[in-house]
Amino acid sequence: MLVSLSKRLNGISLRINRITMAFACLFLVLMVAMICLQVIARYGFASPPAWTEEMARYAMVWVGLLGASASFHENFDPSLSKIPETFPRWLRLATALVRAIAVLVFLTPILWYCFFGPGANFTRGFLSRNTTMVAETIPMPLIFVAISVPIFIVVTLFHGLARTFSTLAELPIRTDLNDKSTPHETD
Amino acid sequence: MDPINIAFAGPEDASVDGEYVFAKTFKDTIAEHGVDVTIHPNGTLGKEDERLDQTSQGLIEIDLGSPAVLFKMSKSAPSLYLPFLFQSEKQWDDVIAKSSILESINEDAAKYGVRVPGFNMRGGLVGIFTTDIPATKMSDLKGVRLRAQNGDQIKFFESWGAKGTIVSFAEVPNALQTGVAQGYFNPPSSAIKARHTDMLKQFTPLDAMPVARVILMSKDWYDALTDEERGWVDEAYDKALAANRAWSAEYGAAAINQLADLGVSVNPLEPGEREKFVKAATAIWTEVGDKDVIEKIQTALK
Amino acid sequence: MPIIPLLFLFAAIMSGAGIAYFVGSASVIAFVTEDHARFLAALPQRVMGQLNVFAFLAMPLFILTGELMNRGGVTEALIKFSMSIMGRFKGGLGHVNIMTSVFFAGVSGSATADAAALGNTLVPEMEKQGYDKDYAAAVTAASSIIGPIIPPSVILIFYGALMNTSVVALFAGGIVPGLLLAAVLMVINAILAHRYDHPGGRGAEIPRFFPALLDALPALSLPVIIMSGILMGFMTPAEAAGLASVTAILVGWYYGRLKPHDILIALERTAVLTGAVFIILVAIATFGYLMSIEQLPQALVALIKEMDLSKTQYLLMLNVIFLFAGMLMDVKAALALLGPLLIPPAILLGVDPTHMGILIGFNLTVGLLTPPLGGVLLILATVLKMDYWRLVRGVFPFLVAELILLGALIFIPELTLALPRYLGLLT
Ligand code: NA
Ligand code: NA
């Protein structure tokens, strides 16, 4: 029962992650395209369009937040300690519980305030405010950027749920990023 | 009454920052009624968008912000910032007092839980700085690349025969050194404060507009005050605004005189040249601003 | 003392939670226990505000460029070219290792990417020629930190964005310290080569200079494009980074190594890596907001004023703090957490922001080579399947030299500032 539920959850988590990654790559390509367009326009025309830089920034926000959920799924987030497989089961469960609480405590308030404003009023929430506010250089409502925040949180919470079940059911965690042999960081 | 948070972008330095003068006067005035004010300088509570957001939610009671955040909420607001529409801070204040523009801005801002009581001034009037072009005629600016804050500014530069390129303020020194930009459209105080006067050696006073920043109050907070408390806030606001204007007049006048000491030549326009700038800018006002609002302003100016 | 958040912080760290998640969750708990819960409403906009930053644009693009380069056969071409210059000397492969890192640095903004790439390729080669593995790994580790000092550099972009300092000036400021670092490491390598009688030239095939140069030209064109584009003012760092990533694809195609699948993997890894960085940034911003509400920055500035330190004293203190931070923490986390608090008082005392940026960058990257959590050491130990502590011992002589160089950079600002000043990037 626990094993099959856990397998199911992790299967969905894996599929969601692939979709997330696909969109993250798309936004990254968009970002490169915007920047290159800006260079071409600077030297091809009198003055570069004003919106390339702003659009590139918004694409970057999407890349970053989708990438953050993928990074969580891939267990790529740097941490200060590792829990070895050889630890007793109760200790592994206890640490998994603390990790789950940490994710929940950090992300749930942000998610709540995406939807609700002062006095738990929906029309004053972060998303609602951004439906009418517009970008600086083109008349695009900022909701198209703001929505990335709750999407990141919901996806990450789901990955966290699936992973907690994996620990409970003692299943290995599957991730997508191959060739882990060349770990890399940005430092 | 609960303590009031005032947030702004600049330093706690009354000698260079007119918004701090406002905040400090507000704090000192309302202290007489035993109300505490915490001043958050240097954008410690967040950048412009973030402070707007916190004001909108009543987390910050008073935010001293950039016009760009006002533009996000109200379509009437950009019309106030058209070059050559206002020639002095007094004209600006008169129009705000006489016309209904502030009311229509407030109607828009109310949807975000924001009240806009008025504007702070930064001191001085906007002109054109260049690295090495002593412009005294509009034709001197032909093909000169000026640093722009946004696309609207580029339109005005192009109407004068110049070119525009958007560069963030942090990269302005680099842009000037490398020639990506050859100058910008700002008041003398901006160049002095940012120490750009090492590179910008020529200034042409255009008296194109005053430099107004916007005051934002949390509407939830203001509306929930008792009549007595609101009276204290209004009184402190009036005194603070008056202090800002007094500071601005003095600072604006001093700044342009300081330019010579810093090795910047001030090149007044030749007779008849300012009219050319005005004419070119006026022709494209409606591309940036709202036609009805501009008319309202012009009526109030008469 | 906020006991509850601190206890939870400790538990979360020990449980193996990601940096972003233990910083974020402990901060949220502190908002509640310190009676600031209503301010949590600012967080969604704070997430946006922290990420939607012009100066960050260059970061994912330079990461992407490095990823594409690694997959496109660039490392081999650079090694061969370095070999043709330094291969004949005693301890030649050690010099080659350092020199390759200099060229690599002009392409990549990351020390760990350098360490992983050369750990996979050059260390086995050095072993084959008779170096012991500890030494080969140690040279690789020590020279990898040239990467973030010579531009492009993710750390310097990060610093520029956080402290509102010109990234271009920082890039120019990193060039001389980066080359000095390479020179110092080569001196140590030469000394140790004589002491331990390392092989030099013999048995090794030294590639001829001009063919090797020709082969490496496409790879070497990248640093040239990046540096001249940015420093001569043709492009912003973000534009140069965008152009570099397109060039990297062309170069990889030229070497015939980059398949469409590789490009996809490079994109995916860049997205994940950017995400891992950004979420840390978001968490630190949450913590920073709490400190701002408590007016901690003002209190700290007041405290520093009270201590009445001279500019040099404060600078030294700052360097010690950042050195320890670099030993314990992720580089970007340390910078985001401590930078906005500790650096402004230094600027007020008259330290040049560009000088400061290079010192902090140098300082934090040295932390990648020190226990307990030296990022480069951890990666090399994993890639080479060797004992972590043996690597720590091997790096030690290089580390001492790097700290001496750091001291020189602190006391002689001109080492950093002369070039940006000459290029007219400083006011
Ligand atoms: Na580099
Ligand atoms: Na190396």
CSV table of C-alpha atoms and ligand atoms in Angstrom, one decimal, chain C residues 105-106 108-109 146-148 150-153, ligand 1:
chain,number,residue,atom,x,y,z
C,105,ALA,CA,39.1,31.3,-16.4
C,106,GLY,CA,38.5,33.5,-19.4
C,108,SER,CA,34.1,30.1,-17.3
C,109,GLY,CA,33.0,31.9,-14.2
C,146,ILE,CA,41.8,31.4,-10.7
C,147,GLY,CA,38.5,30.9,-12.5
C,148,PRO,CA,36.3,33.3,-10.5
C,150,ILE,CA,39.8,36.4,-13.8
C,151,PRO,CA,36.5,37.5,-15.5
C,152,PRO,CA,33.9,36.4,-16.3
C,153,SER,CA,33.0,35.6,-12.8
D,1,NA,NA,36.4,33.5,-15.0
